[in-house]
CSV table of C-alpha atoms (C1' of nucleotides) in Angstrom, one decimal:
chain,number,residue,atom,x,y,z
A,33,MET,CA,148.8,-11.6,-100.8
A,34,ALA,CA,146.0,-9.7,-102.4
A,35,THR,CA,143.8,-12.4,-100.9
A,36,THR,CA,140.7,-10.4,-100.5
A,37,GLU,CA,140.9,-9.3,-104.1
A,38,THR,CA,140.5,-12.8,-105.3
A,39,ALA,CA,136.9,-12.4,-106.4
A,40,ASP,CA,137.8,-9.2,-108.1
A,41,ARG,CA,140.6,-10.6,-110.1
A,42,THR,CA,139.0,-13.8,-111.1
A,43,ASN,CA,136.1,-11.8,-112.3
A,44,GLY,CA,136.8,-10.0,-115.5
A,45,GLU,CA,139.5,-7.4,-115.4
A,46,ALA,CA,140.5,-8.3,-118.9
A,47,THR,CA,143.9,-6.9,-119.4
A,48,GLY,CA,143.2,-6.8,-123.1
A,49,GLY,CA,141.8,-3.6,-124.4
A,50,CYS,CA,138.7,-2.4,-126.2
A,51,PRO,CA,138.5,-3.1,-129.9
A,52,ASP,CA,139.8,0.4,-130.5
A,53,ASP,CA,142.4,0.9,-127.9
A,54,LEU,CA,142.1,4.7,-127.9
A,55,ALA,CA,138.5,4.7,-126.8
A,56,TYR,CA,137.4,3.1,-123.6
A,57,ASP,CA,133.8,2.2,-124.3
A,58,VAL,CA,132.0,0.8,-121.3
A,59,PHE,CA,129.4,-0.6,-123.6
A,60,ALA,CA,131.9,-3.1,-125.1
A,61,ARG,CA,132.6,-6.1,-123.1
A,62,ASN,CA,136.2,-6.8,-122.2
A,63,CYS,CA,136.9,-3.1,-121.9
A,64,PRO,CA,138.7,-2.2,-118.6
A,65,SER,CA,136.6,0.9,-118.2
A,66,ARG,CA,133.6,-1.4,-117.5
A,67,ASP,CA,135.5,-2.8,-114.5
A,68,THR,CA,136.4,0.6,-113.2
A,69,LEU,CA,132.8,1.8,-113.6
A,70,LYS,CA,131.8,-1.3,-111.6
A,71,HIS,CA,134.2,-0.5,-108.8
A,72,ILE,CA,132.8,3.0,-108.7
A,73,THR,CA,129.1,2.2,-108.9
A,74,ASP,CA,129.2,-1.0,-106.9
A,75,ARG,CA,127.1,-1.2,-103.9
A,76,TRP,CA,129.9,-0.3,-101.5
A,77,GLY,CA,132.1,1.5,-103.9
A,78,SER,CA,129.5,4.2,-104.6
A,79,LEU,CA,128.8,4.7,-100.9
A,80,THR,CA,132.4,4.8,-99.9
A,81,LEU,CA,133.3,7.4,-102.5
A,82,GLY,CA,130.3,9.4,-101.5
A,83,ALA,CA,131.3,9.2,-97.9
A,84,LEU,CA,134.9,10.3,-98.6
A,85,LEU,CA,133.6,13.4,-100.3
A,86,ASP,CA,133.0,14.7,-96.8
A,87,GLY,CA,136.6,14.5,-95.8
A,88,THR,CA,139.3,12.2,-94.6
A,89,PHE,CA,138.4,9.3,-92.5
A,90,ARG,CA,139.9,6.3,-90.7
A,91,PHE,CA,138.8,2.8,-91.4
A,92,ASN,CA,136.3,2.4,-88.6
A,93,GLU,CA,135.0,5.9,-89.1
A,94,LEU,CA,134.2,4.9,-92.7
A,95,ARG,CA,132.5,1.7,-91.5
A,96,ARG,CA,130.2,3.8,-89.3
A,97,ARG,CA,129.4,6.2,-92.1
A,98,VAL,CA,128.7,3.6,-94.7
A,99,ASP,CA,126.0,1.9,-92.7
A,100,GLY,CA,126.0,-1.9,-93.0
A,101,VAL,CA,129.3,-2.5,-94.7
A,102,SER,CA,131.3,-5.4,-93.3
A,103,GLU,CA,135.0,-5.1,-92.5
A,104,LYS,CA,135.8,-7.4,-95.3
A,105,MET,CA,133.8,-5.5,-97.9
A,106,LEU,CA,135.1,-2.1,-96.9
A,107,SER,CA,138.7,-3.4,-97.0
A,108,GLN,CA,138.2,-4.9,-100.4
A,109,THR,CA,136.4,-1.8,-101.7
A,110,LEU,CA,139.1,0.5,-100.5
A,111,HIS,CA,141.8,-1.6,-102.1
A,112,ALA,CA,140.1,-1.6,-105.4
A,113,LEU,CA,139.6,2.1,-105.3
A,114,GLU,CA,143.2,2.7,-104.2
A,115,ARG,CA,144.4,0.5,-107.0
A,116,ASP,CA,142.4,2.5,-109.5
A,117,GLY,CA,144.0,5.7,-108.2
A,118,LEU,CA,140.8,7.1,-106.7
A,119,VAL,CA,141.6,6.8,-103.0
A,120,HIS,CA,144.8,7.6,-101.2
A,121,ARG,CA,145.8,5.6,-98.2
A,122,GLU,CA,148.0,7.1,-95.6
A,123,ALA,CA,149.3,4.8,-92.8
A,124,GLN,CA,151.0,6.2,-89.7
A,125,GLN,CA,153.4,3.8,-88.0
A,126,THR,CA,152.1,4.4,-84.5
A,127,ASN,CA,150.7,2.3,-81.8
A,128,PRO,CA,147.8,1.9,-82.0
A,129,PRO,CA,148.0,2.2,-85.7
A,130,ARG,CA,146.2,5.0,-87.6
A,131,VAL,CA,145.3,4.9,-91.2
A,132,ASP,CA,143.6,7.7,-93.1
A,133,TYR,CA,141.7,7.4,-96.3
A,134,ALA,CA,141.1,10.3,-98.6
A,135,LEU,CA,140.2,10.9,-102.2
A,136,THR,CA,142.8,11.6,-104.8
A,137,PRO,CA,142.2,14.5,-107.1
A,138,LEU,CA,140.9,12.1,-109.7
A,139,GLY,CA,138.8,10.4,-107.0
A,140,HIS,CA,137.4,13.7,-106.1
A,141,GLN,CA,136.2,14.4,-109.7
A,142,VAL,CA,134.6,11.0,-109.8
A,143,ALA,CA,133.0,11.2,-106.4
A,144,ARG,CA,131.5,14.6,-107.3
A,145,GLN,CA,129.8,13.2,-110.4
A,146,LEU,CA,128.6,10.3,-108.3
A,147,ARG,CA,127.3,12.5,-105.6
A,148,ALA,CA,125.4,14.5,-108.2
A,149,LEU,CA,123.7,11.3,-109.2
A,150,ILE,CA,123.0,10.3,-105.6
A,151,ASP,CA,121.6,13.7,-104.8
A,152,LEU,CA,119.3,13.5,-107.8
A,153,VAL,CA,118.1,10.1,-106.8
A,154,GLU,CA,117.4,11.1,-103.2
A,155,ASP,CA,115.7,14.2,-104.4
A,156,ARG,CA,113.4,12.3,-106.8
A,157,MET,CA,112.6,9.4,-104.5
A,158,PRO,CA,109.0,10.5,-104.0
A,159,GLN,CA,108.4,10.3,-107.7
A,160,VAL,CA,110.1,6.9,-107.8
A,161,LEU,CA,108.0,5.5,-105.0
A,162,GLN,CA,104.8,6.8,-106.6
A,163,ALA,CA,105.8,5.2,-109.9
A,164,ARG,CA,106.3,1.9,-108.1
A,165,GLU,CA,102.9,2.0,-106.5
A,166,ARG,CA,101.3,2.6,-109.9
A,167,TYR,CA,103.3,-0.2,-111.5
A,168,ASP,CA,102.5,-2.6,-108.7
A,169,ALA,CA,98.9,-1.8,-108.8
A,170,GLU,CA,98.7,-2.4,-112.5
A,171,HIS,CA,100.6,-5.6,-112.3
A,172,THR,CA,99.0,-7.3,-109.4
A,173,ALA,CA,95.4,-7.1,-110.6
A,174,ARG,CA,96.5,-8.0,-114.1
B,265,MET,CA,103.9,-13.2,-112.0
B,266,ALA,CA,106.8,-11.1,-111.3
B,267,THR,CA,108.9,-14.2,-111.7
B,268,THR,CA,112.0,-12.6,-112.9
B,269,GLU,CA,111.9,-10.1,-110.1
B,270,THR,CA,112.2,-12.8,-107.4
B,271,ALA,CA,115.8,-12.0,-106.6
B,272,ASP,CA,115.1,-8.4,-106.5
B,273,ARG,CA,112.3,-8.6,-104.1
B,274,THR,CA,113.8,-11.1,-101.8
B,275,ASN,CA,116.7,-8.9,-101.6
B,276,GLY,CA,116.1,-5.7,-99.6
B,277,GLU,CA,113.5,-3.4,-101.0
B,278,ALA,CA,112.5,-2.6,-97.5
B,279,THR,CA,109.1,-1.0,-97.7
B,280,GLY,CA,109.8,0.7,-94.4
B,281,GLY,CA,111.4,4.1,-94.8
B,282,CYS,CA,114.5,5.8,-93.6
B,283,PRO,CA,114.7,6.8,-90.0
B,284,ASP,CA,113.5,10.2,-91.0
B,285,ASP,CA,111.0,9.6,-93.7
B,286,LEU,CA,111.4,13.0,-95.3
B,287,ALA,CA,115.1,12.4,-96.2
B,288,TYR,CA,116.0,9.5,-98.4
B,289,ASP,CA,119.6,8.9,-97.3
B,290,VAL,CA,121.4,6.2,-99.3
B,291,PHE,CA,124.0,5.9,-96.6
B,292,ALA,CA,121.4,4.4,-94.3
B,293,ARG,CA,120.5,0.8,-94.7
B,294,ASN,CA,116.9,0.0,-95.2
B,295,CYS,CA,116.4,3.2,-97.2
B,296,PRO,CA,114.5,2.6,-100.5
B,297,SER,CA,116.8,5.1,-102.2
B,298,ARG,CA,119.6,2.6,-101.8
B,299,ASP,CA,117.7,0.1,-103.9
B,300,THR,CA,116.9,2.6,-106.6
B,301,LEU,CA,120.5,3.6,-106.7
B,302,LYS,CA,121.4,0.0,-107.0
B,303,HIS,CA,119.0,-0.5,-110.0
B,304,ILE,CA,120.5,2.5,-111.6
B,305,THR,CA,124.2,1.8,-111.0
B,306,ASP,CA,123.9,-2.0,-111.4
B,307,ARG,CA,126.0,-3.6,-114.0
B,308,TRP,CA,123.2,-3.7,-116.5
B,309,GLY,CA,121.1,-0.9,-115.2
B,310,SER,CA,123.8,1.7,-115.8
B,311,LEU,CA,124.5,0.4,-119.3
B,312,THR,CA,120.9,0.2,-120.2
B,313,LEU,CA,120.1,3.7,-119.1
B,314,GLY,CA,123.2,4.9,-120.9
B,315,ALA,CA,122.2,3.2,-124.1
B,316,LEU,CA,118.6,4.6,-123.9
B,317,LEU,CA,120.1,8.1,-123.8
B,318,ASP,CA,120.7,7.8,-127.5
B,319,GLY,CA,117.1,7.3,-128.3
B,320,THR,CA,114.2,4.8,-128.4
B,321,PHE,CA,115.1,1.1,-129.0
B,322,ARG,CA,113.4,-2.2,-129.3
B,323,PHE,CA,114.3,-5.1,-127.1
B,324,ASN,CA,116.8,-6.7,-129.4
B,325,GLU,CA,118.3,-3.5,-130.5
B,326,LEU,CA,119.1,-2.8,-126.8
B,327,ARG,CA,120.6,-6.3,-126.5
B,328,ARG,CA,123.0,-5.5,-129.3
B,329,ARG,CA,123.9,-2.1,-127.9
B,330,VAL,CA,124.5,-3.4,-124.4
B,331,ASP,CA,127.1,-5.9,-125.4
B,332,GLY,CA,127.0,-9.1,-123.4
B,333,VAL,CA,123.7,-8.8,-121.7
B,334,SER,CA,121.5,-11.9,-121.7
B,335,GLU,CA,117.8,-11.8,-122.5
B,336,LYS,CA,116.9,-12.6,-119.0
B,337,MET,CA,119.0,-9.8,-117.5
B,338,LEU,CA,117.9,-7.2,-120.0
B,339,SER,CA,114.3,-8.1,-119.3
B,340,GLN,CA,114.8,-8.0,-115.6
B,341,THR,CA,116.7,-4.8,-115.8
B,342,LEU,CA,114.0,-3.1,-117.9
B,343,HIS,CA,111.3,-4.2,-115.6
B,344,ALA,CA,113.1,-2.7,-112.6
B,345,LEU,CA,113.7,0.5,-114.3
B,346,GLU,CA,110.1,0.7,-115.6
B,347,ARG,CA,108.8,0.1,-112.1
B,348,ASP,CA,111.0,2.9,-110.7
B,349,GLY,CA,109.5,5.2,-113.4
B,350,LEU,CA,112.7,5.7,-115.3
B,351,VAL,CA,111.8,3.8,-118.4
B,352,HIS,CA,108.7,3.9,-120.5
B,353,ARG,CA,107.6,0.7,-122.3
B,354,GLU,CA,105.3,1.0,-125.3
B,355,ALA,CA,104.0,-2.2,-126.9
B,356,GLN,CA,102.3,-2.3,-130.2
B,357,GLN,CA,99.8,-5.1,-130.6
B,358,THR,CA,101.0,-6.2,-134.0
B,359,ASN,CA,102.4,-9.4,-135.4
B,360,PRO,CA,105.3,-9.8,-135.2
B,361,PRO,CA,105.1,-7.8,-131.9
B,362,ARG,CA,107.0,-4.6,-131.5
B,363,VAL,CA,108.0,-3.0,-128.2
B,364,ASP,CA,109.8,0.2,-127.8
B,365,TYR,CA,111.7,1.3,-124.8
B,366,ALA,CA,112.4,4.9,-124.0
B,367,LEU,CA,113.4,7.0,-121.0
B,368,THR,CA,110.8,8.9,-119.1
B,369,PRO,CA,111.6,12.6,-118.3
B,370,LEU,CA,112.9,11.4,-114.9
B,371,GLY,CA,114.8,8.6,-116.4
B,372,HIS,CA,116.4,11.2,-118.7
B,373,GLN,CA,117.6,13.3,-115.8
B,374,VAL,CA,119.1,10.2,-114.2
B,375,ALA,CA,120.6,8.9,-117.3
B,376,ARG,CA,122.3,12.2,-118.1
B,377,GLN,CA,123.9,12.3,-114.6
B,378,LEU,CA,125.0,8.7,-115.2
B,379,ARG,CA,126.4,9.5,-118.6
B,380,ALA,CA,128.4,12.3,-117.2
B,381,LEU,CA,130.0,9.8,-114.8
B,382,ILE,CA,130.6,7.3,-117.6
B,383,ASP,CA,132.1,9.9,-119.8
B,384,LEU,CA,134.4,11.0,-117.0
B,385,VAL,CA,135.5,7.4,-116.3
B,386,GLU,CA,136.2,6.7,-120.0
B,387,ASP,CA,138.1,9.9,-120.3
B,388,ARG,CA,140.3,9.2,-117.3
B,389,MET,CA,141.0,5.6,-118.0
B,390,PRO,CA,144.6,6.2,-119.0
B,391,GLN,CA,145.2,7.6,-115.5
B,392,VAL,CA,143.4,4.7,-113.9
B,393,LEU,CA,145.4,2.1,-115.8
B,394,GLN,CA,148.6,3.9,-114.9
B,395,ALA,CA,147.6,4.0,-111.3
B,396,ARG,CA,146.9,0.3,-111.4
B,397,GLU,CA,150.3,-0.5,-112.8
B,398,ARG,CA,152.0,1.5,-110.1
B,399,TYR,CA,149.9,-0.2,-107.4
B,400,ASP,CA,150.5,-3.7,-108.8
B,401,ALA,CA,154.2,-3.0,-109.1
B,402,GLU,CA,154.4,-2.0,-105.5
B,403,HIS,CA,152.4,-4.9,-104.2
B,404,THR,CA,153.9,-7.8,-106.1
B,405,ALA,CA,157.5,-7.2,-105.1
B,406,ARG,CA,156.3,-6.4,-101.6
C,218,DC,C1',142.8,0.1,-84.0
C,219,DG,C1',143.2,-1.8,-88.7
C,220,DG,C1',143.1,-5.1,-90.8
C,221,DT,C1',143.6,-10.5,-92.9
C,222,DA,C1',142.3,-15.7,-93.3
C,223,DT,C1',138.6,-19.0,-93.8
C,224,DC,C1',134.4,-20.9,-94.2
C,225,DC,C1',129.7,-20.9,-95.9
C,226,DT,C1',125.4,-19.4,-98.2
C,227,DG,C1',122.2,-17.0,-101.2
C,228,DC,C1',121.3,-15.0,-105.3
C,229,DG,C1',123.1,-12.9,-109.6
C,230,DC,C1',123.2,-14.2,-113.8
C,231,DG,C1',124.2,-17.1,-117.8
C,232,DA,C1',122.4,-21.2,-120.7
C,233,DT,C1',118.8,-23.4,-122.5
C,234,DA,C1',114.2,-24.4,-123.8
C,235,DC,C1',109.6,-23.0,-124.6
C,236,DT,C1',105.4,-19.5,-125.8
C,237,DG,C1',102.4,-16.1,-128.2
D,124,DC,C1',110.3,-10.5,-132.4
D,125,DA,C1',109.7,-10.2,-127.5
D,126,DG,C1',109.8,-12.2,-124.1
D,127,DT,C1',108.9,-16.1,-119.8
D,128,DA,C1',110.2,-20.6,-117.3
D,129,DT,C1',113.6,-23.4,-115.2
D,130,DC,C1',117.9,-25.1,-113.8
D,131,DG,C1',122.5,-24.8,-112.2
D,132,DC,C1',127.0,-22.7,-111.2
D,133,DG,C1',130.0,-19.4,-109.2
D,134,DC,C1',131.1,-15.5,-106.9
D,135,DA,C1',129.6,-11.6,-103.9
D,136,DG,C1',129.6,-10.9,-99.6
D,137,DG,C1',128.3,-11.9,-94.5
D,138,DA,C1',130.0,-14.2,-90.0
D,139,DT,C1',133.6,-15.5,-87.4
D,140,DA,C1',138.1,-16.0,-85.7
D,141,DC,C1',142.7,-14.5,-85.6
D,142,DC,C1',147.1,-11.1,-86.0
D,143,DG,C1',150.6,-6.9,-85.5
DNA sequence: CGGTATCCTGCGCGATACTG
DNA sequence: CAGTATCGCGCAGGATACCG
């Protein structure tokens, strides 16, 4: 079991704590908060949380909303987020099966912070693109 | 040139825009905002921006603050962030050389959003760890 | 529909060595 | 000190096939 998590678990996920076990400092390696931050900010993690801010969705609905995610990665991402207590999974024992994913209260708090970041980035993209042009211009001739 | 960026460029960085080129929707693939979000939320990107919120730092000072980052990855990360207009690089032509890195105004806005997320995660880690235990308990016996 | 099991590949990233 | 150059490994993650 937990097959799709292999990569995740073999990764870091140090069960040991931070130097000071009261503070969870992401800047220290071997701190579990770094792993959680990674789950959240990961390519698919961030987009999945962002998508779930809009409501409750079924597996394939999510796949469509998070453009480009594969079945495997969405599944893996959802498991990690569920394990961290950010996503709630509700399966109805019907045929065909129906599974709904939603944010937990904690997940909602996180997702809102994340969304604020995403909105900021989207809003400032013109500045970013402009900065890139400047940078590239200076570094190609140089 | 741009040697360390190879991976980055070969990646996505689609110069084409989003379907609608006025909105930069991270949920759509091939949208440049997704790349920028990646730079920001990347393992080292997030930590580097977070570290720079505390002030201006030299290369090796940053290396020490962002525990575990290699020279190569820090260099690469800083270049990406500088290119996106989030980090300002100021080199003094002295011997030994001295280079200072600081956030741009835009970088500051982004970093503050990011920091809010990081603080939230660190603050809620006990809940996360508790959720993990519950999850693991339910899924190992099962 | 809602996944899991497997296989395979590219590139993320660390280690090491070298430069100005 | 502040990087770049190069090599190599390992995992992220896509493609495909299969299952309840």
